[in-house]
């Protein structure tokens, strides 16, 4: 039996995860695959129940599973907790670290049916297919932090740290992805200012000797942000530091029409974690308004990456394409002339196509 840990989390998490599980079950049925879903608590929901946003049982459940499907964490209710108990810093970052998930794959693909939904000109984004690899367990989000009182206020510190092996492993993985895709890798850094970036670049350049079939380029992160909106199709695979990747992937999400469309896979450890790149959207939670497609597509990534169930994964992706082709849209991707549906109906439509 294939064991999946399911952590819906907070906000819209409870609405977007069930349709993804249904899609996995339905896609698997055709090929005789069966899944055992075990639910766990994470984020504010876990804090309310147990006093900690990442309970030991949840970590144990994840480690005993093949893969984790996560909804989203956080919300205004938990914003004023001490920082180590907040859903983001107390649960999301640590679960990635505990599971050793150093590489976060964020594919930025534009569905042809949504090319006009982007705020960018259709011709700039139609056919776009890039892969951003965000380093996920090091860098600025994991370095030492400090806040000390001084005359006139405080002195506050965040630290950006990388070791050679940390850079090497995520770069290696990115070169290998580039080999399987368009053969081009762009390493994004700020080597004109940061010591970590200069070393990042050295490590990537050294590795390039082992991957002579990959065309390597380097770009500063500020220029990269501009290039992503100027001409996104120039990129194939990109690899970058944790915070740079966090920022650039939100930007890149908008190229696809909505952040509600972007799935992600966090890999590198024994158990991989799949989650949409968007947050818990407390403003629309519980209203049947959220777009479940990013989570459904994350589940497809799980079938492909963790289980090698290529056909079942492709079936889910095809079903999503069909639903969009039929003109169904959640509010975030709604356009004139299309049919607006809620979270549940969107999930149901995907299932109908999977049933064939
Ligand atoms: C993401 C999110 C998280 C991150 C936050 C919620 C901590 O923005 O997954 O991109 O920065 O990693
Ligand atoms: Mg983010």
Short mmCIF file of C-alpha atoms and ligand atoms in Angstrom, two decimals:
data_model
loop_
_atom_site.label_atom_id
_atom_site.label_comp_id
_atom_site.label_asym_id
_atom_site.label_seq_id
_atom_site.Cartn_x
_atom_site.Cartn_y
_atom_site.Cartn_z
CA UNK A 1 0.00 0.00 0.00
CA UNK A 2 1.24 3.47 -0.89
CA UNK A 3 1.35 5.57 2.25
CA UNK A 4 0.63 9.28 2.03
CA UNK A 5 0.63 11.75 4.92
CA UNK A 6 -2.00 14.41 4.44
CA UNK A 7 -1.57 17.75 6.22
CA UNK A 8 -4.32 20.18 5.19
CA UNK A 9 -3.16 22.92 7.60
CA UNK A 10 -5.01 26.22 7.81
CA UNK A 11 -7.30 28.51 5.85
CA UNK A 12 -8.19 27.13 2.44
CA UNK A 13 -6.01 24.06 3.14
CA UNK A 14 -9.03 22.06 4.29
CA UNK A 15 -10.84 22.84 1.01
CA UNK A 16 -8.08 22.36 -1.57
CA UNK A 17 -6.60 19.12 -0.22
CA UNK A 18 -9.67 16.81 -0.46
CA UNK A 19 -10.13 17.32 -4.23
CA UNK A 20 -6.44 16.48 -4.70
CA UNK A 21 -6.82 13.23 -2.74
CA UNK A 22 -9.89 12.32 -4.76
CA UNK A 23 -7.95 12.95 -7.96
CA UNK A 24 -5.11 10.70 -6.78
CA UNK A 25 -7.56 7.90 -5.89
CA UNK A 26 -9.42 8.18 -9.16
CA UNK A 27 -6.26 8.37 -11.28
CA UNK A 28 -4.81 5.37 -9.46
CA UNK A 29 -7.95 3.26 -9.77
CA UNK A 30 -7.48 2.81 -13.50
CA UNK A 31 -4.03 1.25 -12.99
CA UNK A 32 -4.84 -0.70 -9.85
CA UNK A 33 -2.84 1.60 -7.54
CA UNK A 34 -4.12 2.04 -4.02
CA UNK A 35 -3.32 4.69 -1.50
CA UNK A 36 -3.57 4.92 2.22
CA UNK A 37 -4.10 8.52 3.35
CA UNK A 38 -3.31 9.36 6.96
CA UNK A 39 -4.20 12.85 8.16
CA UNK A 40 -2.06 14.92 10.50
CA UNK A 41 -2.12 18.36 12.03
CA UNK A 42 0.16 21.22 11.06
CA UNK A 43 0.25 25.00 11.46
CA UNK A 44 -2.32 26.99 13.38
CA UNK A 45 -4.67 24.01 13.41
CA UNK A 46 -1.99 21.96 15.17
CA UNK A 47 -1.17 24.79 17.57
CA UNK A 48 -4.83 25.11 18.60
CA UNK A 49 -5.09 21.39 19.23
CA UNK A 50 -1.68 20.56 20.75
CA UNK A 51 0.07 23.83 21.64
CA UNK A 52 2.68 23.37 18.88
CA UNK A 53 2.43 24.07 15.14
CA UNK A 54 4.51 21.00 14.26
CA UNK A 55 3.69 18.20 16.71
CA UNK A 56 6.01 15.21 17.05
CA UNK A 57 3.21 12.87 15.85
CA UNK A 58 2.99 14.81 12.61
CA UNK A 59 6.69 14.49 11.96
CA UNK A 60 6.53 10.80 12.78
CA UNK A 61 3.60 10.31 10.44
CA UNK A 62 5.53 12.05 7.64
CA UNK A 63 8.66 9.98 8.21
CA UNK A 64 6.62 6.76 8.08
CA UNK A 65 4.99 7.75 4.79
CA UNK A 66 6.24 7.73 1.18
CA UNK A 67 5.10 11.29 0.55
CA UNK A 68 3.39 14.26 2.17
CA UNK A 69 0.60 16.35 0.70
CA UNK A 70 0.36 19.73 2.40
CA UNK A 71 -2.29 22.42 1.97
CA UNK A 72 -1.12 25.69 3.48
CA UNK A 73 -0.40 27.15 6.90
CA UNK A 74 -0.86 30.45 8.69
CA UNK A 75 -3.47 33.10 9.26
CA UNK A 76 -4.24 36.22 11.28
CA UNK A 77 -5.28 34.18 14.31
CA UNK A 78 -1.70 33.04 14.91
CA UNK A 79 0.18 36.12 13.73
CA UNK A 80 0.91 37.45 17.19
CA UNK A 81 2.24 34.26 18.72
CA UNK A 82 5.92 34.14 19.70
CA UNK A 83 7.80 33.65 16.46
CA UNK A 84 8.83 30.01 17.07
CA UNK A 85 5.16 29.05 17.47
CA UNK A 86 3.92 30.73 14.33
CA UNK A 87 2.78 28.38 11.59
CA UNK A 88 5.34 29.57 9.03
CA UNK A 89 8.47 29.67 11.17
CA UNK A 90 7.39 27.00 13.66
CA UNK A 91 6.00 24.45 11.21
CA UNK A 92 6.53 25.00 7.50
CA UNK A 93 10.24 25.83 7.54
CA UNK A 94 11.08 23.13 10.12
CA UNK A 95 9.13 20.34 8.41
CA UNK A 96 11.15 20.98 5.24
CA UNK A 97 14.36 20.93 7.27
CA UNK A 98 13.46 17.80 9.27
CA UNK A 99 12.66 15.89 6.11
CA UNK A 100 15.87 17.10 4.40
CA UNK A 101 13.98 18.67 1.51
CA UNK A 102 16.70 20.91 0.15
CA UNK A 103 15.29 21.37 -3.34
CA UNK A 104 11.93 22.91 -4.08
CA UNK A 105 10.84 22.38 -7.67
CA UNK A 106 8.42 25.02 -8.89
CA UNK A 107 7.39 24.42 -12.49
CA UNK A 108 6.01 27.54 -14.15
CA UNK A 109 3.84 26.38 -17.01
CA UNK A 110 1.17 28.30 -18.81
CA UNK A 111 -1.88 26.29 -19.79
CA UNK A 112 -2.81 27.43 -23.32
CA UNK A 113 -6.38 28.05 -22.12
CA UNK A 114 -5.08 30.53 -19.56
CA UNK A 115 -2.56 32.42 -21.68
CA UNK A 116 -4.89 35.45 -21.80
CA UNK A 117 -5.49 35.30 -18.05
CA UNK A 118 -1.94 36.51 -17.38
CA UNK A 119 -1.46 40.18 -16.68
CA UNK A 120 1.35 40.00 -19.24
CA UNK A 121 0.78 40.04 -22.99
CA UNK A 122 -0.37 36.66 -24.27
CA UNK A 123 2.53 36.27 -26.71
CA UNK A 124 5.05 36.75 -23.90
CA UNK A 125 3.67 33.89 -21.82
CA UNK A 126 1.95 31.45 -24.16
CA UNK A 127 3.85 28.18 -24.23
CA UNK A 128 5.95 29.21 -21.24
CA UNK A 129 7.56 26.25 -19.47
CA UNK A 130 10.28 26.94 -16.96
CA UNK A 131 11.44 25.15 -13.83
CA UNK A 132 12.61 27.14 -10.85
CA UNK A 133 14.62 25.22 -8.28
CA UNK A 134 14.56 27.03 -4.97
CA UNK A 135 17.11 25.96 -2.35
CA UNK A 136 14.85 25.20 0.59
CA UNK A 137 16.71 24.37 3.78
CA UNK A 138 19.51 26.94 3.95
CA UNK A 139 20.17 30.56 3.17
CA UNK A 140 18.58 33.60 4.70
CA UNK A 141 15.52 31.83 6.15
CA UNK A 142 17.60 29.44 8.24
CA UNK A 143 20.59 31.49 9.45
CA UNK A 144 20.90 32.77 13.02
CA UNK A 145 18.53 35.57 13.97
CA UNK A 146 18.96 38.11 16.71
CA UNK A 147 17.18 41.07 18.18
CA UNK A 148 19.01 43.06 20.84
CA UNK A 149 18.07 46.37 22.43
CA UNK A 150 20.42 49.26 21.78
CA UNK A 151 20.21 52.99 22.39
CA UNK A 152 17.48 54.26 20.15
CA UNK A 153 15.79 50.89 19.53
CA UNK A 154 17.08 47.51 18.51
CA UNK A 155 19.80 45.84 16.52
CA UNK A 156 18.28 43.06 14.44
CA UNK A 157 20.15 40.38 12.51
CA UNK A 158 19.26 37.68 9.97
CA UNK A 159 22.12 35.62 8.57
CA UNK A 160 22.62 34.19 5.12
CA UNK A 161 24.72 31.04 5.38
CA UNK A 162 25.66 28.36 2.85
CA UNK A 163 28.19 25.57 2.90
CA UNK A 164 29.80 24.14 -0.21
CA UNK A 165 27.92 20.79 0.04
CA UNK A 166 24.58 22.61 0.42
CA UNK A 167 25.18 24.51 -2.81
CA UNK A 168 26.66 21.52 -4.58
CA UNK A 169 23.68 19.21 -4.01
CA UNK A 170 21.01 21.64 -5.16
CA UNK A 171 23.09 22.72 -8.16
CA UNK A 172 23.75 19.11 -9.14
CA UNK A 173 20.06 18.33 -9.03
CA UNK A 174 19.38 21.39 -11.19
CA UNK A 175 21.99 20.40 -13.79
CA UNK A 176 20.35 16.97 -13.97
CA UNK A 177 16.92 18.51 -14.44
CA UNK A 178 18.32 20.71 -17.20
CA UNK A 179 19.71 17.61 -18.93
CA UNK A 180 16.21 16.13 -18.98
CA UNK A 181 14.61 19.36 -20.17
CA UNK A 182 15.92 22.04 -22.56
CA UNK A 183 19.60 21.69 -21.63
CA UNK A 184 19.95 25.17 -20.16
CA UNK A 185 20.55 26.21 -16.55
CA UNK A 186 20.53 29.73 -15.15
CA UNK A 187 22.01 30.25 -11.73
CA UNK A 188 20.55 33.28 -10.01
CA UNK A 189 22.64 35.13 -7.42
CA UNK A 190 23.83 38.51 -6.19
CA UNK A 191 27.53 37.85 -6.65
CA UNK A 192 28.29 41.55 -7.12
CA UNK A 193 27.46 42.09 -3.43
CA UNK A 194 27.16 38.90 -1.40
CA UNK A 195 29.97 36.58 -0.33
CA UNK A 196 27.54 33.62 -0.28
CA UNK A 197 26.62 34.38 -3.87
CA UNK A 198 30.25 34.52 -4.97
CA UNK A 199 30.83 31.09 -3.49
CA UNK A 200 27.53 29.84 -4.94
CA UNK A 201 28.77 30.88 -8.36
CA UNK A 202 32.18 29.20 -7.86
CA UNK A 203 30.55 25.94 -6.88
CA UNK A 204 28.14 26.03 -9.83
CA UNK A 205 30.96 26.85 -12.26
CA UNK A 206 33.04 23.95 -10.93
CA UNK A 207 30.16 21.54 -11.32
CA UNK A 208 29.54 22.68 -14.87
CA UNK A 209 32.62 20.67 -15.93
CA UNK A 210 30.69 17.50 -15.12
CA UNK A 211 27.70 18.64 -17.14
CA UNK A 212 29.23 19.84 -20.38
CA UNK A 213 25.97 19.12 -22.21
CA UNK A 214 24.22 21.82 -20.14
CA UNK A 215 24.55 25.45 -21.16
CA UNK A 216 25.14 27.39 -17.95
CA UNK A 217 24.50 31.08 -17.44
CA UNK A 218 24.51 33.39 -14.41
CA UNK A 219 22.25 36.29 -13.68
CA UNK A 220 21.90 38.73 -10.79
CA UNK A 221 18.64 38.35 -8.94
CA UNK A 222 17.48 41.92 -9.53
CA UNK A 223 18.05 41.65 -13.26
CA UNK A 224 16.39 38.23 -13.16
CA UNK A 225 13.19 39.73 -11.74
CA UNK A 226 13.16 42.17 -14.63
CA UNK A 227 13.95 39.50 -17.26
CA UNK A 228 11.14 37.28 -15.95
CA UNK A 229 8.57 39.90 -16.85
CA UNK A 230 10.41 41.19 -19.94
CA UNK A 231 10.98 37.86 -21.69
CA UNK A 232 10.27 34.83 -19.49
CA UNK A 233 10.67 32.31 -22.31
CA UNK A 234 14.44 32.88 -22.36
CA UNK A 235 14.71 30.60 -19.30
CA UNK A 236 14.69 26.82 -18.95
CA UNK A 237 15.85 25.66 -15.49
CA UNK A 238 16.79 28.19 -12.84
CA UNK A 239 18.43 27.55 -9.47
CA UNK A 240 18.71 29.98 -6.61
CA UNK A 241 19.00 30.74 -2.91
CA UNK A 242 16.01 30.21 -0.61
CA UNK A 243 14.70 33.78 -0.31
CA UNK A 244 15.53 34.73 -3.91
CA UNK A 245 13.55 31.65 -4.98
CA UNK A 246 10.64 32.50 -2.70
CA UNK A 247 10.31 35.94 -4.26
CA UNK A 248 10.97 34.97 -7.87
CA UNK A 249 8.47 32.09 -7.79
CA UNK A 250 5.62 34.35 -6.65
CA UNK A 251 6.54 36.67 -9.48
CA UNK A 252 6.72 33.78 -11.93
CA UNK A 253 3.38 32.42 -10.71
CA UNK A 254 1.66 35.51 -11.96
CA UNK A 255 2.98 34.79 -15.46
CA UNK A 256 0.70 31.74 -15.48
CA UNK A 257 -2.40 33.78 -14.73
CA UNK A 258 -2.72 32.99 -11.05
CA UNK A 259 -0.72 31.80 -8.09
CA UNK A 260 -3.63 29.36 -7.66
CA UNK A 261 -2.26 27.31 -10.56
CA UNK A 262 1.29 26.60 -9.36
CA UNK A 263 2.23 23.25 -7.81
CA UNK A 264 5.49 22.37 -6.13
CA UNK A 265 7.54 19.41 -5.04
CA UNK A 266 10.11 19.54 -2.28
CA UNK A 267 12.64 16.77 -2.64
CA UNK A 268 16.05 15.63 -1.50
CA UNK A 269 15.13 13.49 1.51
CA UNK A 270 13.59 10.03 1.86
CA UNK A 271 10.06 11.45 1.86
CA UNK A 272 9.04 14.20 -0.54
CA UNK A 273 6.51 16.91 0.18
CA UNK A 274 4.02 18.29 -2.31
CA UNK A 275 2.24 21.59 -1.81
CA UNK A 276 0.79 24.43 -3.85
CA UNK A 277 3.02 27.50 -3.78
CA UNK A 278 0.22 29.78 -2.58
CA UNK A 279 -0.65 30.42 1.05
CA UNK A 280 -3.66 29.76 3.25
CA UNK A 281 -5.67 32.73 1.87
CA UNK A 282 -7.62 33.40 5.10
CA UNK A 283 -9.72 36.04 3.34
CA UNK A 284 -11.46 33.45 1.17
CA UNK A 285 -11.23 30.44 3.51
CA UNK A 286 -14.40 28.43 4.06
CA UNK A 287 -16.21 30.15 1.18
CA UNK A 288 -15.73 27.54 -1.54
CA UNK A 289 -13.82 30.13 -3.59
CA UNK A 290 -10.27 28.75 -3.61
CA UNK A 291 -8.69 27.27 -6.71
CA UNK A 292 -7.82 23.62 -5.97
CA UNK A 293 -5.83 23.14 -9.19
CA UNK A 294 -2.37 23.94 -7.76
CA UNK A 295 -2.88 21.24 -5.13
CA UNK A 296 -4.30 18.78 -7.64
CA UNK A 297 -1.27 19.43 -9.87
CA UNK A 298 1.03 19.00 -6.85
CA UNK A 299 -0.56 15.58 -6.33
CA UNK A 300 0.22 14.77 -9.96
CA UNK A 301 3.86 15.70 -9.29
CA UNK A 302 3.76 13.27 -6.36
CA UNK A 303 2.54 10.42 -8.55
CA UNK A 304 5.32 11.16 -11.04
CA UNK A 305 8.24 11.84 -8.71
CA UNK A 306 7.63 9.68 -5.63
CA UNK A 307 5.81 6.79 -7.29
CA UNK A 308 6.97 6.86 -10.89
CA UNK A 309 3.32 6.60 -11.91
CA UNK A 310 3.86 8.68 -15.02
CA UNK A 311 0.64 7.71 -16.72
CA UNK A 312 -1.59 8.46 -13.73
CA UNK A 313 0.17 11.81 -13.27
CA UNK A 314 -0.32 12.69 -16.92
CA UNK A 315 -4.00 11.69 -16.65
CA UNK A 316 -4.52 14.23 -13.87
CA UNK A 317 -2.75 16.94 -15.84
CA UNK A 318 -4.86 16.10 -18.88
CA UNK A 319 -8.05 16.24 -16.83
CA UNK A 320 -7.10 19.72 -15.58
CA UNK A 321 -6.44 20.85 -19.14
CA UNK A 322 -9.81 19.48 -20.24
CA UNK A 323 -11.69 21.30 -17.49
CA UNK A 324 -10.01 24.56 -18.50
CA UNK A 325 -10.76 23.81 -22.14
CA UNK A 326 -14.41 23.36 -21.22
CA UNK A 327 -14.34 26.93 -19.92
CA UNK A 328 -14.60 26.32 -16.17
CA UNK A 329 -12.76 28.79 -13.93
CA UNK A 330 -12.44 29.58 -10.26
CA UNK A 331 -12.60 33.28 -9.37
CA UNK A 332 -8.83 33.86 -9.50
CA UNK A 333 -8.64 32.84 -13.19
CA UNK A 334 -12.13 33.98 -14.19
CA UNK A 335 -12.47 35.74 -17.54
CA UNK A 336 -15.41 37.07 -19.51
CA UNK A 337 -17.40 34.33 -21.24
CA UNK A 338 -16.14 31.57 -18.92
CA UNK A 339 -18.15 29.62 -16.38
CA UNK A 340 -17.28 30.43 -12.77
CA UNK A 341 -17.25 27.52 -10.33
CA UNK A 342 -16.30 27.00 -6.70
CA UNK A 343 -13.62 24.79 -5.18
CA UNK A 344 -15.82 21.70 -4.87
CA UNK A 345 -17.24 21.89 -8.35
CA UNK A 346 -13.79 22.41 -9.84
CA UNK A 347 -12.59 19.28 -8.04
CA UNK A 348 -15.66 17.36 -9.20
CA UNK A 349 -15.08 18.41 -12.83
CA UNK A 350 -11.50 17.11 -12.72
CA UNK A 351 -12.82 13.80 -11.33
CA UNK A 352 -15.39 13.51 -14.10
CA UNK A 353 -12.65 13.75 -16.71
CA UNK A 354 -10.54 11.21 -14.85
CA UNK A 355 -13.46 8.80 -14.84
CA UNK A 356 -13.49 9.31 -18.60
C1 LIG B 1 6.34 29.59 0.26
C2 LIG B 1 5.86 30.46 1.38
C3 LIG B 1 6.64 30.15 2.64
C4 LIG B 1 8.12 30.28 2.33
C5 LIG B 1 6.26 30.97 3.88
C6 LIG B 1 4.81 30.83 4.21
C7 LIG B 1 7.13 30.67 5.05
O1 LIG B 1 5.96 31.79 1.03
O2 LIG B 1 6.25 28.36 0.39
O3 LIG B 1 6.78 30.13 -0.74
O4 LIG B 1 8.65 31.38 2.35
O5 LIG B 1 8.74 29.30 2.03
MG1 LIG B 2 6.45 32.11 -0.95
#
